[in-house]
CSV table of C-alpha atoms and ligand atoms in Angstrom, one decimal:
chain,number,residue,atom,x,y,z
A,264,MET,CA,-9.2,-17.0,17.4
A,265,LYS,CA,-6.4,-19.5,17.9
A,266,VAL,CA,-3.2,-17.5,18.1
A,267,ALA,CA,0.4,-18.8,18.2
A,268,VAL,CA,3.2,-16.6,19.3
A,269,VAL,CA,6.5,-18.0,18.1
A,270,GLY,CA,9.4,-16.8,20.1
A,271,ALA,CA,7.1,-16.2,23.0
A,272,THR,CA,9.9,-16.0,25.6
A,273,GLY,CA,12.0,-13.3,23.8
A,274,LEU,CA,11.8,-9.5,24.3
A,275,VAL,CA,9.6,-9.0,21.3
A,276,GLY,CA,7.5,-12.2,21.8
A,277,THR,CA,6.9,-11.2,25.4
A,278,LYS,CA,5.8,-7.7,24.1
A,279,MET,CA,3.5,-9.4,21.6
A,280,LEU,CA,1.7,-11.2,24.4
A,281,GLN,CA,1.4,-7.9,26.4
A,282,VAL,CA,0.0,-6.0,23.4
A,283,LEU,CA,-2.4,-8.8,22.4
A,284,GLU,CA,-3.8,-8.5,26.0
A,285,GLU,CA,-3.8,-4.7,26.2
A,286,ARG,CA,-5.6,-4.4,22.8
A,287,ASN,CA,-8.0,-7.2,23.7
A,288,PHE,CA,-7.3,-9.0,20.5
A,289,PRO,CA,-9.9,-11.8,20.1
A,290,VAL,CA,-7.7,-14.7,21.3
A,291,THR,CA,-9.8,-17.7,22.2
A,292,GLU,CA,-6.8,-20.0,22.5
A,293,LEU,CA,-3.1,-19.0,23.0
A,294,ILE,CA,-0.3,-21.2,21.9
A,295,PRO,CA,3.1,-19.9,23.1
A,296,VAL,CA,5.9,-21.4,21.1
A,297,ALA,CA,9.7,-21.3,21.6
A,298,SER,CA,12.8,-23.3,20.9
A,299,GLU,CA,13.3,-26.8,22.4
A,300,LYS,CA,15.3,-25.3,25.4
A,301,SER,CA,12.3,-23.3,26.4
A,302,VAL,CA,9.6,-25.9,25.9
A,303,GLY,CA,7.7,-26.5,29.2
A,304,LYS,CA,8.4,-23.0,30.5
A,305,GLN,CA,5.3,-21.0,31.5
A,306,VAL,CA,4.1,-17.7,30.1
A,307,THR,CA,1.3,-15.6,31.5
A,308,PHE,CA,-1.5,-14.3,29.3
A,309,LYS,CA,-4.7,-12.6,30.7
A,310,GLY,CA,-3.9,-13.9,34.1
A,311,LYS,CA,-3.5,-17.5,33.0
A,312,GLN,CA,-0.4,-19.6,32.8
A,313,TYR,CA,0.4,-21.3,29.5
A,314,LYS,CA,3.0,-23.9,28.8
A,315,VAL,CA,5.4,-23.2,26.0
A,316,VAL,CA,5.2,-25.8,23.3
A,317,SER,CA,7.4,-26.8,20.3
A,318,VAL,CA,6.8,-25.6,16.8
A,319,GLU,CA,5.7,-29.1,15.7
A,320,ASP,CA,3.1,-29.3,18.5
A,321,ALA,CA,1.8,-25.8,17.6
A,322,ILE,CA,1.4,-26.6,13.9
A,323,LYS,CA,-0.6,-29.7,14.7
A,324,GLN,CA,-3.1,-27.3,16.5
A,325,LYS,CA,-3.6,-25.4,13.3
A,326,PRO,CA,-3.7,-21.8,14.7
A,327,ASP,CA,-5.6,-19.2,12.7
A,328,LEU,CA,-2.7,-16.7,13.3
A,329,ALA,CA,1.0,-17.0,14.2
A,330,LEU,CA,3.0,-14.0,15.3
A,331,PHE,CA,6.6,-14.8,14.7
A,332,SER,CA,9.6,-13.2,16.4
A,333,ALA,CA,12.1,-16.1,16.4
A,334,GLY,CA,14.8,-15.0,14.0
A,335,GLY,CA,15.2,-15.3,10.2
A,336,SER,CA,16.3,-18.9,9.9
A,337,THR,CA,13.5,-20.2,12.2
A,338,SER,CA,11.0,-18.2,10.2
A,339,LEU,CA,12.3,-19.4,6.8
A,340,ALA,CA,12.0,-23.0,8.0
A,341,GLN,CA,8.8,-22.8,9.9
A,342,ALA,CA,6.5,-20.1,8.6
A,343,PRO,CA,5.8,-22.1,5.4
A,344,LEU,CA,4.8,-25.1,7.6
A,345,PHE,CA,2.3,-23.0,9.4
A,346,ALA,CA,1.0,-21.4,6.2
A,347,GLU,CA,0.5,-24.9,4.7
A,348,ALA,CA,-1.6,-25.8,7.7
A,349,GLY,CA,-3.8,-22.8,6.9
A,350,THR,CA,-2.3,-20.3,9.4
A,351,THR,CA,-1.7,-16.7,8.6
A,352,VAL,CA,1.8,-15.7,9.7
A,353,VAL,CA,3.0,-12.2,10.6
A,354,ASP,CA,6.8,-12.5,10.8
A,355,ASN,CA,9.0,-9.9,12.6
A,356,SER,CA,12.2,-11.2,11.2
A,357,SER,CA,13.9,-9.9,8.0
A,358,ALA,CA,13.5,-13.3,6.3
A,359,TRP,CA,10.5,-12.4,4.0
A,360,ARG,CA,10.7,-8.6,3.9
A,361,MET,CA,12.3,-8.2,0.5
A,362,ASP,CA,10.7,-11.4,-1.0
A,363,PRO,CA,8.7,-10.0,-4.0
A,364,THR,CA,5.9,-12.5,-3.3
A,365,LYS,CA,5.4,-11.3,0.3
A,366,LYS,CA,3.8,-8.1,1.6
A,367,LEU,CA,5.7,-5.8,3.9
A,368,VAL,CA,3.2,-3.8,5.9
A,369,VAL,CA,2.8,-0.8,8.2
A,370,PRO,CA,-1.0,-0.5,8.6
A,371,GLU,CA,-0.9,3.4,8.6
A,372,VAL,CA,0.9,3.3,5.3
A,373,ASN,CA,0.0,0.4,3.1
A,374,ALA,CA,-2.5,-2.1,4.8
A,375,ASP,CA,-4.6,-2.0,1.6
A,376,VAL,CA,-2.1,-4.2,-0.1
A,377,LEU,CA,-3.2,-7.2,2.0
A,378,THR,CA,-5.5,-9.9,0.7
A,379,ALA,CA,-6.8,-13.2,2.0
A,380,GLU,CA,-4.2,-14.9,-0.1
A,381,ASP,CA,-1.4,-13.5,2.0
A,382,LYS,CA,-0.4,-16.3,4.4
A,383,ILE,CA,3.1,-15.0,5.3
A,384,ILE,CA,3.2,-11.3,5.9
A,385,ALA,CA,6.4,-9.4,6.8
A,386,ASN,CA,6.6,-7.0,9.7
A,387,PRO,CA,9.2,-4.3,8.7
A,388,ASN,CA,12.3,-3.4,10.7
A,389,CYS,CA,11.6,-1.2,13.7
A,390,SER,CA,13.7,1.7,12.5
A,391,THR,CA,11.9,1.6,9.2
A,392,ILE,CA,8.4,1.5,10.7
A,393,GLN,CA,8.7,4.6,12.8
A,394,MET,CA,10.1,6.6,9.8
A,395,VAL,CA,7.5,5.6,7.2
A,396,VAL,CA,4.6,6.3,9.6
A,397,ALA,CA,5.8,9.9,9.9
A,398,ILE,CA,6.9,10.5,6.2
A,399,LYS,CA,3.9,8.9,4.4
A,400,PRO,CA,1.5,11.9,4.9
A,401,LEU,CA,4.2,14.3,3.8
A,402,HIS,CA,5.1,12.2,0.8
A,403,ASP,CA,1.4,12.2,-0.2
A,404,LYS,CA,1.4,16.0,-0.1
A,405,TYR,CA,4.9,17.0,-1.3
A,406,LYS,CA,6.4,13.9,-2.9
A,407,ILE,CA,9.7,12.8,-1.3
A,408,LYS,CA,12.8,13.0,-3.5
A,409,ARG,CA,15.5,12.0,-1.0
A,410,ILE,CA,15.9,11.0,2.7
A,411,VAL,CA,19.0,11.2,4.8
A,412,VAL,CA,18.5,9.4,8.1
A,413,SER,CA,20.7,8.9,11.1
A,414,THR,CA,19.5,6.6,13.9
A,415,TYR,CA,20.1,6.4,17.6
A,416,GLN,CA,18.9,2.9,18.5
A,417,SER,CA,18.0,1.3,21.8
A,418,VAL,CA,19.9,-1.8,23.0
A,419,THR,CA,16.5,-3.5,23.3
A,420,GLY,CA,16.7,-3.9,19.5
A,421,THR,CA,19.5,-6.4,20.0
A,422,GLY,CA,17.9,-8.3,22.8
A,423,VAL,CA,18.2,-9.3,26.5
A,424,LYS,CA,21.9,-9.9,26.3
A,425,ALA,CA,22.5,-6.3,25.2
A,426,VAL,CA,20.3,-4.9,27.9
A,427,ASP,CA,22.2,-7.0,30.5
A,428,GLN,CA,25.5,-5.8,29.1
A,429,LEU,CA,24.5,-2.2,29.5
A,430,PHE,CA,23.3,-2.5,33.1
A,431,ASN,CA,26.2,-4.7,34.1
A,432,GLU,CA,28.6,-2.1,32.7
A,433,ARG,CA,26.6,0.6,34.6
A,434,LYS,CA,27.3,-1.5,37.8
A,435,GLY,CA,31.0,-1.8,37.0
A,436,ILE,CA,30.7,-5.4,35.9
A,437,THR,CA,32.8,-5.6,32.7
A,438,ASP,CA,33.3,-9.4,32.5
A,439,GLY,CA,29.6,-10.4,32.1
A,440,PRO,CA,28.0,-11.8,28.9
A,441,ARG,CA,28.4,-9.3,26.0
A,442,ALA,CA,26.2,-8.6,23.0
A,443,TYR,CA,28.6,-6.1,21.6
A,444,THR,CA,32.3,-6.2,20.8
A,445,TYR,CA,32.8,-2.9,22.6
A,446,PRO,CA,31.4,-1.3,25.8
A,447,ILE,CA,28.0,0.2,25.2
A,448,ASP,CA,27.7,2.3,28.4
A,449,LEU,CA,29.1,5.8,27.9
A,450,ASN,CA,29.6,4.9,24.2
A,451,VAL,CA,27.9,4.7,20.9
A,452,ILE,CA,28.5,2.0,18.3
A,453,PRO,CA,28.1,2.9,14.6
A,454,HIS,CA,27.4,-0.7,13.7
A,455,ILE,CA,24.0,-2.6,13.7
A,456,ASP,CA,23.7,-6.0,12.2
A,457,VAL,CA,26.6,-7.0,9.8
A,458,PHE,CA,28.6,-5.0,7.3
A,459,THR,CA,27.9,-5.6,3.6
A,460,ASP,CA,30.2,-5.2,0.6
A,461,ASN,CA,29.3,-1.6,0.0
A,462,GLY,CA,30.4,-0.5,3.5
A,463,TYR,CA,26.8,-0.2,4.8
A,464,THR,CA,25.4,-2.4,7.5
A,465,LYS,CA,22.4,-4.7,6.8
A,466,GLU,CA,20.4,-2.4,9.2
A,467,GLU,CA,21.2,0.6,7.0
A,468,MET,CA,20.3,-1.4,3.8
A,469,LYS,CA,17.0,-2.4,5.5
A,470,MET,CA,16.0,1.2,6.0
A,471,ILE,CA,16.8,2.0,2.3
A,472,LYS,CA,15.1,-1.0,0.7
A,473,GLU,CA,12.2,-1.5,3.0
A,474,THR,CA,11.2,2.2,2.9
A,475,GLN,CA,10.9,2.0,-0.9
A,476,LYS,CA,8.9,-1.2,-0.8
A,477,ILE,CA,6.5,0.0,1.9
A,478,MET,CA,6.0,3.4,0.2
A,479,GLY,CA,5.6,1.7,-3.1
A,480,ASP,CA,8.0,4.1,-4.7
A,481,ASN,CA,11.6,3.1,-5.7
A,482,SER,CA,12.2,6.6,-6.9
A,483,ILE,CA,12.6,7.7,-3.2
A,484,LYS,CA,16.3,7.9,-2.6
A,485,VAL,CA,17.4,6.9,0.9
A,486,THR,CA,20.7,6.9,2.7
A,487,ALA,CA,21.1,5.8,6.3
A,488,THR,CA,23.6,5.6,9.2
A,489,THR,CA,22.4,3.4,12.0
A,490,VAL,CA,24.0,3.7,15.5
A,491,ARG,CA,23.5,1.8,18.7
A,492,ILE,CA,23.3,3.9,21.9
A,493,PRO,CA,22.9,3.1,25.6
A,494,VAL,CA,19.2,3.7,26.0
A,495,ILE,CA,16.2,1.5,26.7
A,496,GLY,CA,13.0,3.3,25.8
A,497,GLY,CA,13.1,3.4,22.0
A,498,HIS,CA,14.8,4.3,18.7
A,499,SER,CA,15.4,8.0,17.8
A,500,GLU,CA,16.1,9.2,14.2
A,501,SER,CA,17.3,12.5,12.8
A,502,VAL,CA,15.6,12.7,9.4
A,503,ASN,CA,16.4,15.1,6.5
A,504,ILE,CA,13.7,15.0,3.8
A,505,GLU,CA,14.0,16.7,0.4
A,506,PHE,CA,10.7,17.1,-1.4
A,507,GLU,CA,9.9,17.6,-5.0
A,508,LYS,CA,7.6,20.5,-4.0
A,509,ASP,CA,8.2,23.3,-1.5
A,510,PHE,CA,6.2,23.3,1.7
A,511,ASP,CA,4.9,25.5,4.4
A,512,LEU,CA,6.2,24.5,7.9
A,513,ALA,CA,2.9,25.3,9.6
A,514,GLU,CA,1.1,23.0,7.1
A,515,VAL,CA,3.7,20.3,7.6
A,516,ARG,CA,3.0,20.4,11.4
A,517,SER,CA,-0.8,20.4,10.7
A,518,ILE,CA,-0.5,17.4,8.4
A,519,LEU,CA,1.5,15.5,11.0
A,520,GLU,CA,-0.9,16.4,13.8
A,521,LYS,CA,-3.6,14.7,11.8
A,522,ALA,CA,-1.6,11.7,10.6
A,523,PRO,CA,-2.6,8.3,11.9
A,524,GLY,CA,-0.2,6.9,14.6
A,525,VAL,CA,1.8,10.2,14.9
A,526,LEU,CA,2.0,12.5,17.9
A,527,VAL,CA,3.7,15.8,17.3
A,528,VAL,CA,5.8,17.0,20.3
A,529,ASP,CA,7.4,20.2,19.1
A,530,ASP,CA,7.6,23.2,21.3
A,531,VAL,CA,11.3,24.1,21.8
A,532,ALA,CA,10.5,27.3,23.5
A,533,ASN,CA,9.3,25.1,26.4
A,534,LEU,CA,11.9,22.4,25.8
A,535,LYS,CA,9.3,20.0,24.4
A,536,TYR,CA,10.6,17.4,21.9
A,537,PRO,CA,10.4,13.6,21.6
A,538,MET,CA,12.7,11.5,23.8
A,539,PRO,CA,13.0,7.7,24.3
A,540,LEU,CA,12.1,8.1,28.0
A,541,ASP,CA,8.7,9.5,26.9
A,542,ALA,CA,8.1,7.1,24.1
A,543,HIS,CA,8.8,4.0,26.2
A,544,GLU,CA,5.8,1.7,26.5
A,545,LYS,CA,3.7,3.8,24.1
A,546,ASP,CA,2.6,3.0,20.5
A,547,GLU,CA,2.8,6.5,18.9
A,548,VAL,CA,5.5,7.7,16.6
A,549,PHE,CA,6.6,10.9,18.2
A,550,VAL,CA,7.8,13.7,15.8
A,551,GLY,CA,9.4,17.0,16.7
A,552,ARG,CA,12.3,19.4,16.0
A,553,LEU,CA,10.4,20.4,12.8
A,554,ARG,CA,12.5,23.0,10.9
A,555,ARG,CA,13.4,23.9,7.4
A,556,ASP,CA,16.8,22.8,6.2
A,557,GLU,CA,18.2,26.3,5.3
A,558,SER,CA,21.1,24.8,3.3
A,559,GLN,CA,18.8,23.8,0.4
A,560,PRO,CA,15.3,24.3,-0.9
A,561,ASN,CA,12.2,22.1,-0.3
A,562,THR,CA,14.0,20.3,2.5
A,563,LEU,CA,12.8,19.5,6.1
A,564,ASN,CA,14.6,18.4,9.2
A,565,CYS,CA,12.7,16.4,11.9
A,566,TRP,CA,13.3,14.1,14.8
A,567,ILE,CA,11.3,10.8,15.1
A,568,VAL,CA,11.2,8.7,18.3
A,569,SER,CA,9.2,5.5,19.0
A,570,ASP,CA,9.3,2.4,21.2
A,571,ASN,CA,11.0,-0.1,19.0
A,572,LEU,CA,9.6,-3.1,20.9
A,573,ARG,CA,6.0,-1.8,20.5
A,574,LYS,CA,5.2,0.2,17.3
A,575,GLY,CA,8.6,-1.0,16.0
A,576,ALA,CA,7.7,-4.6,16.4
A,577,ALA,CA,4.9,-6.1,18.5
A,578,THR,CA,2.2,-3.5,18.1
A,579,ASN,CA,2.7,-3.2,14.3
A,580,ALA,CA,2.4,-7.0,14.0
A,581,VAL,CA,-0.8,-7.0,16.1
A,582,GLN,CA,-2.2,-4.0,14.1
A,583,ILE,CA,-1.7,-6.0,10.9
A,584,ALA,CA,-3.6,-8.9,12.5
A,585,GLU,CA,-6.4,-6.5,13.6
A,586,TYR,CA,-6.6,-5.2,10.0
A,587,LEU,CA,-6.9,-8.8,8.7
A,588,VAL,CA,-9.7,-9.5,11.2
A,589,ALA,CA,-11.5,-6.3,10.5
A,590,LYS,CA,-11.4,-7.0,6.7
A,591,HIS,CA,-12.4,-10.7,7.2
A,592,LEU,CA,-9.1,-11.8,5.7
A,593,ILE,CA,-8.3,-14.3,8.4
A,594,GLY,CA,-9.8,-16.9,10.7
A,595,GLU,CA,-13.2,-17.0,9.1
A,596,PRO,CA,-14.5,-18.8,6.1
A,597,GLN,CA,-14.0,-16.5,3.1
A,598,THR,CA,-17.3,-15.2,1.8
A,599,VAL,CA,-17.6,-15.8,-1.9
B,19,2RA,C1,17.9,-3.4,16.0
B,19,2RA,N1,16.4,-2.9,14.2
B,19,2RA,O1,17.6,-2.4,16.5
B,19,2RA,C2,17.3,-3.9,14.7
B,19,2RA,C3,16.6,-5.2,15.0
B,19,2RA,N2,15.6,-5.2,16.0
B,19,2RA,O2,18.9,-4.1,16.4
């Protein structure tokens, strides 16, 4: 399969190449794509060097699949051009996520919404992905009424500049390039993306709206506070879930232990719980600190951690592509 990776030199694009290789996705021809300033650079895939090309050159090559992680404006402008050329696009930006004509997919939750007609598919926000993977099996069993989520998000969610700012500050370099208005080392910043008129940030509104779309249930109430913290390995979330029905904690644990994409790490007697250091470079959604919220009935507290560059972005996008291949929804003549 001819595969383009648009944004191939960024943090997520680089991770997409890594995951395509790790999972032995059936790439017969790779087309790394980036902005004009990166054209001509080399990327490595399966031990071979590939020269980065422009979007225009990539479209001419009519790839079967294009994995995008190049920002919303680039995707709005260029994803339709690929789609018109017959390419199926999986886009990691927020550009298409709330478009009612586009599917927003986490394979463990709602891959069955995909059809051969879907030529631009939206990859959800990283903090949303890890949460819905964990809550979906519980929603099926106990029906979720309301979610209160607070996140603790890695600087890798912002990009290379943020990672550099953190490590520069660690070395005492405070006049280097900055991704954030404030210091991030020894600090937390309750501000991810931009503030909207209602006092929430776009990141918080993404968690609210995307969760309802992916779960296919606008009756699920969600409120979110998203916070940037000085870690690398992944995003962490404290999630409080009120169900319509009561639950048995042992049954909740058993459901999660069987849930696709979930790894339960929950043994506080032996200090076992999910942490970004353990989630780093893994694809599972780690769930722990399972306990009843004793302040109100039918309510569960849990702690969810996942590598935001992998399951939160690159791996989820590749898993969508794997599903399309498995169901013959891409790259092959459609059987009548
Ligand atoms: C972040 N979820 O963590 C956003 C976008 N990657 O910054």
